[in-house]
Coordinates of C-alpha atoms in Angstrom, one line a residue:
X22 CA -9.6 16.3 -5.6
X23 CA -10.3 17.8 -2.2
X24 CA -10.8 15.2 0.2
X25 CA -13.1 17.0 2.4
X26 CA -16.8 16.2 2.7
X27 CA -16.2 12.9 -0.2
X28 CA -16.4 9.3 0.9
X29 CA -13.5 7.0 0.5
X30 CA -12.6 3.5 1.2
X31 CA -9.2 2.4 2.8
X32 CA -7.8 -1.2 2.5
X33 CA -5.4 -2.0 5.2
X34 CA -7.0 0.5 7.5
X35 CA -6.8 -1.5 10.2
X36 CA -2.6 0.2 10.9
X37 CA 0.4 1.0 9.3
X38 CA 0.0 3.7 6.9
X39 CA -3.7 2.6 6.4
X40 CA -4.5 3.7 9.5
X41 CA -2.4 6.6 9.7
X42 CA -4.3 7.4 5.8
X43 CA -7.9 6.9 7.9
X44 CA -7.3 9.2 11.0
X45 CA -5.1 11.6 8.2
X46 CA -8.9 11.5 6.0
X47 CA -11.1 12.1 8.7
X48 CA -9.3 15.3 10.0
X49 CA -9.5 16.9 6.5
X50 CA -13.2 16.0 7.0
X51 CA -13.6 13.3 4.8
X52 CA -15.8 10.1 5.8
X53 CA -14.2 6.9 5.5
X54 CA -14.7 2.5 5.3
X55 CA -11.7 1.2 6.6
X56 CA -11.1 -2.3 5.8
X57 CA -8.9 -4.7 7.2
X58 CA -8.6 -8.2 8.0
X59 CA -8.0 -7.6 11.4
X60 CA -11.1 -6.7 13.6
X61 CA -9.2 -5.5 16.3
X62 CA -7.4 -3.0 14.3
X63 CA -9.7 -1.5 13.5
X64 CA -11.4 -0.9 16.5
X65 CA -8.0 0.4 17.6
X66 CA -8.2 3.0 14.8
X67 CA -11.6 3.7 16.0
X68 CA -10.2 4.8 19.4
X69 CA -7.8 6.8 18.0
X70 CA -10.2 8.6 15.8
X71 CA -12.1 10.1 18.8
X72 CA -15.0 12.9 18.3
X73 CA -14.2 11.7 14.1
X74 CA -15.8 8.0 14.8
X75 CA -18.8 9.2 13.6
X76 CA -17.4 9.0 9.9
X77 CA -15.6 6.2 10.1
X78 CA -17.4 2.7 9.4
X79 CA -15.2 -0.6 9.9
X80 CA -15.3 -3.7 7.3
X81 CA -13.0 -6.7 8.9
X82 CA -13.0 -9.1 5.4
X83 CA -10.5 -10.4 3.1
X84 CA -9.5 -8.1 0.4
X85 CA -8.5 -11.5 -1.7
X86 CA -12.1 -13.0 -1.6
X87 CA -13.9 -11.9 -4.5
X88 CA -17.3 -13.0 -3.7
X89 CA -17.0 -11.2 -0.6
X90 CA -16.3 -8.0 -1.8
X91 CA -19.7 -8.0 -4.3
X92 CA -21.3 -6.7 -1.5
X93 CA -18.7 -3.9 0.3
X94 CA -19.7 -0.9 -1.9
X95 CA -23.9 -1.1 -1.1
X96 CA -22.5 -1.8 2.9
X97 CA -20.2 1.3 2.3
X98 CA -23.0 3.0 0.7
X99 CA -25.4 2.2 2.9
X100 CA -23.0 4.1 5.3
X101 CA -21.9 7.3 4.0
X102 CA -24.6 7.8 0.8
X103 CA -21.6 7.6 -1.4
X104 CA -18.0 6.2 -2.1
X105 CA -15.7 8.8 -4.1
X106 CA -12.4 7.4 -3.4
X107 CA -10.5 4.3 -3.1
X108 CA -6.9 3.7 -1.4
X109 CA -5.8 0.2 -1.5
X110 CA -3.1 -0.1 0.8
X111 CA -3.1 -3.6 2.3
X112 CA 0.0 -5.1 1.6
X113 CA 2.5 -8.0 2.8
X114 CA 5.9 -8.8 2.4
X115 CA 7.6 -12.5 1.7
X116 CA 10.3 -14.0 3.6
X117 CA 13.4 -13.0 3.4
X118 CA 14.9 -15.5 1.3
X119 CA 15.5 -16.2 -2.2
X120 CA 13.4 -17.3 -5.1
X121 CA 14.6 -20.8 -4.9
X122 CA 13.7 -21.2 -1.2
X123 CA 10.7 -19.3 -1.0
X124 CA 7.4 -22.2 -0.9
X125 CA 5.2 -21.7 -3.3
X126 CA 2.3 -20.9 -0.2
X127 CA 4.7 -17.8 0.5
X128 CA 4.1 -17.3 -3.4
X129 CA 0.3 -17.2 -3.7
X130 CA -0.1 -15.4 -0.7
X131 CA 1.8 -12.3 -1.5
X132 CA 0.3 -11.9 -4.8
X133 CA -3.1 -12.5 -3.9
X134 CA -3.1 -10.2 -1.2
X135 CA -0.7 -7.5 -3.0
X136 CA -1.7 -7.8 -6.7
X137 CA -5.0 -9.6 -7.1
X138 CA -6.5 -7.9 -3.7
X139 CA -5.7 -4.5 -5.1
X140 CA -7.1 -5.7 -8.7
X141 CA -10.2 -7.6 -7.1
X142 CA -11.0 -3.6 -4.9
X143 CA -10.4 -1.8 -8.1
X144 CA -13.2 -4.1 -9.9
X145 CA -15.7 -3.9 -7.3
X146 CA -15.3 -0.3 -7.0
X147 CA -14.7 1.4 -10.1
X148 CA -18.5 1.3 -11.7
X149 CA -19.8 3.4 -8.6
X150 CA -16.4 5.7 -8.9
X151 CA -17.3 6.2 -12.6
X152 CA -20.8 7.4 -11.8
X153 CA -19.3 10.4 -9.1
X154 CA -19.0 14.1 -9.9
X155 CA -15.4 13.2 -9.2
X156 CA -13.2 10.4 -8.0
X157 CA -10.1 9.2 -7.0
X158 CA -8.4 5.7 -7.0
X159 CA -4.9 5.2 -5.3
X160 CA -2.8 2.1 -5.1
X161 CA 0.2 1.4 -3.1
X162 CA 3.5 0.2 -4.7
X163 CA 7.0 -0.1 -3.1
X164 CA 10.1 0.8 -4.3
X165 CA 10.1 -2.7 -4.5
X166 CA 8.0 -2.1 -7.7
X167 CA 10.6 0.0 -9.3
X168 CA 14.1 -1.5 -7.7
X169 CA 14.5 -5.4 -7.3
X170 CA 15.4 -6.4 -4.0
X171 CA 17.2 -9.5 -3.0
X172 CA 15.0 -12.1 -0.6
X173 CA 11.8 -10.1 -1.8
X174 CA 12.1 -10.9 -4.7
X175 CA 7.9 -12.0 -5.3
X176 CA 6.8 -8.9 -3.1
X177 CA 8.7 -6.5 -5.9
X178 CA 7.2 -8.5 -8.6
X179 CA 3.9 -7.6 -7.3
X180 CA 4.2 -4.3 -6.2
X181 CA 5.5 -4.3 -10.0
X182 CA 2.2 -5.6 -10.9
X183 CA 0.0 -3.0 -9.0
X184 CA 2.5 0.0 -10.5
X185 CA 2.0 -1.1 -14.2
X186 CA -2.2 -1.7 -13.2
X187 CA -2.3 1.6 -11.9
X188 CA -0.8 3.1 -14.6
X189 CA -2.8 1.7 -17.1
X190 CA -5.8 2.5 -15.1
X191 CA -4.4 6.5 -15.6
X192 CA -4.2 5.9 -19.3
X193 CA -7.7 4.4 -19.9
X194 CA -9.3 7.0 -17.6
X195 CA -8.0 10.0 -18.6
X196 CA -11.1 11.0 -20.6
X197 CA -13.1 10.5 -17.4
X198 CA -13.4 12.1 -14.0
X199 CA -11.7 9.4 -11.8
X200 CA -8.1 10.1 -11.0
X201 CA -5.4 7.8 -10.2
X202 CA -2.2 7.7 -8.5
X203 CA 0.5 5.4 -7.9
X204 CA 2.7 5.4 -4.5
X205 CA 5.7 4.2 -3.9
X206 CA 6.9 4.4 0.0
X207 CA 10.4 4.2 1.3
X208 CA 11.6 2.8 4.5
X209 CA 8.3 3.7 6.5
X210 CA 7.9 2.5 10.4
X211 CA 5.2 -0.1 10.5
X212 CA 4.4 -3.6 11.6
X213 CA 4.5 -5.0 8.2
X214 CA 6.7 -8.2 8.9
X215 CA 4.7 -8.5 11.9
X216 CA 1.4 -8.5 10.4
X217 CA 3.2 -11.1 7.3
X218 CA 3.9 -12.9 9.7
X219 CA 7.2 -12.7 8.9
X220 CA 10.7 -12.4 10.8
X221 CA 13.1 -10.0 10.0
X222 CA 16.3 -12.0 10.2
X223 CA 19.5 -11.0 12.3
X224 CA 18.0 -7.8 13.4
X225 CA 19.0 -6.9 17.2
X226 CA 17.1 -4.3 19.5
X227 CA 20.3 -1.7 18.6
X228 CA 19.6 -2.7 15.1
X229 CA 16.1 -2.4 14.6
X230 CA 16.7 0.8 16.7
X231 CA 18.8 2.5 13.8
X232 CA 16.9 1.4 11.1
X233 CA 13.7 2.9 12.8
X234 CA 15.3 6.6 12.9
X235 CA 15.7 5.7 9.9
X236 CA 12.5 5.1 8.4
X237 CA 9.3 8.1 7.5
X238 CA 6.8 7.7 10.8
X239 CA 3.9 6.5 8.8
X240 CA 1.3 9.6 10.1
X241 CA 3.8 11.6 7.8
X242 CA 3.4 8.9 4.7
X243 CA -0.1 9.3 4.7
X244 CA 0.1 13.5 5.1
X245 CA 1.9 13.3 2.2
X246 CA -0.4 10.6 0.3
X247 CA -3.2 13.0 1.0
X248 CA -1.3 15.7 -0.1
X249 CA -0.6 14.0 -3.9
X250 CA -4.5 13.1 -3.9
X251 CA -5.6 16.7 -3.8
X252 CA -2.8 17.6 -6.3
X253 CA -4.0 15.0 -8.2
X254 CA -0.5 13.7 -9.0
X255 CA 0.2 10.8 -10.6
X256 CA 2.8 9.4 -9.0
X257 CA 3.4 10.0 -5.5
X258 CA 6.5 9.4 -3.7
X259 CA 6.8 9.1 0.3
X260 CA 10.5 9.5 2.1
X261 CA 13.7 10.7 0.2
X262 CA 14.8 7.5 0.1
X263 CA 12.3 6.7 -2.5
X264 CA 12.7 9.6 -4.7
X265 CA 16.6 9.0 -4.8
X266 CA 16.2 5.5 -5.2
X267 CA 13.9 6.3 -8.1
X268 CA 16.4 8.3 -9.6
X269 CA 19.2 6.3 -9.0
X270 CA 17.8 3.2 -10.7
X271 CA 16.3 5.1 -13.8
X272 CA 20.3 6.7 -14.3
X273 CA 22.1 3.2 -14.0
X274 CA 19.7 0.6 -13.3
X275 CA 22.4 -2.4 -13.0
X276 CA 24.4 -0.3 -11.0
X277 CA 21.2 0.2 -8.9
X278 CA 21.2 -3.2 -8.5
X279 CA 24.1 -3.7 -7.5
X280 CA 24.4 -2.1 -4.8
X281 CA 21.1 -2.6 -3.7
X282 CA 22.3 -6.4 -3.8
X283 CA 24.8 -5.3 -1.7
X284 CA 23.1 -3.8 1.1
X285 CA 20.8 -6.8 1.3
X286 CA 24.2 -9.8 1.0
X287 CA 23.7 -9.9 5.1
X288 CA 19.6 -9.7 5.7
X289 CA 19.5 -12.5 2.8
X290 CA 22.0 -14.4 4.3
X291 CA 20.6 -14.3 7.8
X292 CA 17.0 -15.2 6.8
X293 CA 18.0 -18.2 4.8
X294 CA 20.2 -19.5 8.1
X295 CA 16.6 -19.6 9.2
X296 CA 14.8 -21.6 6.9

């Protein structure tokens, strides 16, 4: 589906790659409703989209209240005439720490906002998406959702939840003309932990230096999110790390494991130290 001229709704659009998927939208002359929790940013994005604002409408609520959400699609409406597409991207991680120390607040949180917020958007949205000429409905996993990951190990389970939704949302709409894709992100620079709320343990300035030269500028995940929704692919995949990882776990999943165990042994250990 080409995204120019068609209306679509971003969750987490206040930053991160939700931002990055507004501003990315708007300059392939799409109109957009970000929504976020955060009211200041999305004014921020606002700023940044410039001579664009003028297709952008902000919505500050929270995704995970679904009495407040009845009435998002006549506000969005009411805005651009339409809503063709729908990109729930709002997402949060856990701390890192292990099942048995993680509170069960920590618990409810992360699946409301990452599961049930991305199921509650789908709900609200999917009668009007039904009714277009043609639509498009995209929800972010992790390769958390594919690849367990020690001290995350509720954020994978619902990113696991929102890949196997989305999936079945492709199989029961393939007779209709609303698409659906599935993302799965590697190692992307954002402010995620920061906007969890959550520290990332043991992680110097040298440190978090590395790992950010690392990690896919988010403006380039959401080129290549917007990409897969006019290819109309099913599954998208953002950074190489992803795609290998993807492989790598489908050849030998406990090896997978393993070694992603591995890699984690010192994070883990450094986050529970802070508990």
């Amino acid at each position: 589906m080409k995204v120019g001229g068609k209306v679509f709704v971003v969750t987490g659009g206040g930053g991160g790659i939700g931002g990055e998927l507004v501003l990315e939208l708007l300059r392939r002359g799409a109109k957009v409703a970000a929504v976020d929790l955060r009211e200041e940013g999305l004014q921020e994005i606002v700023k940044r989209a410039g001579d664009k604002a003028g297709s952008l409408s902000t919505h500050a609520l929270n995704i995970t209240d679904r009495e407040g959400l009845v009435s998002l699609p006549d506000k969005v409406i009411e805005a651009h005439d339409s809503v063709d597409g729908l990109i729930n991207c709002a997402g949060i991680i856990q701390p890192f720490v292990r099942v048995n120390d993680l509170d069960y607040d920590a618990i409810e949180r992360v699946m409301n906002v990452n599961f049930y917020g991305t199921l509650y958007m789908t709900k609200t949205f999917l009668p009007f998406l039904l009714n277009r000429p043609e639509a498009h409905i995209v929800n972010v996993s992790s390769m958390g959702g594919f690849l367990p990951v020690p001290g995350q190990g509720v954020y994978g389970a619902s990113k696991a939840a929102v890949k196997l939704l989305t999936e079945a949302l492709y199989a029961e709409l393939l007779d209709t003309r609303v698409h659906v894709s599935v993302v799965f992100p590697g190692a992307t620079a954002t402010d995620i932990a920061k906007n969890s709320n959550v520290k990332t343990p043991g992680v110097n300035k040298a440190d978090t230096a590395k790992m950010q030269a690392r990690t896919l500028p988010a403006d380039k995940a959401a080129k290549i999110i917007v990409r897969g929704i006019e290819r109309n692919k099913p599954q998208i995949f953002t950074g190489s790390d992803s795609k290998l990882m993807n492989r790598f776990y489908r050849l030998n999943p406990v090896f997978a494991t393993k070694f992603i165990a591995k890699q984690m042994k010192s994070l883990l250990y450094a986050g529970e130290k802070q508990v």
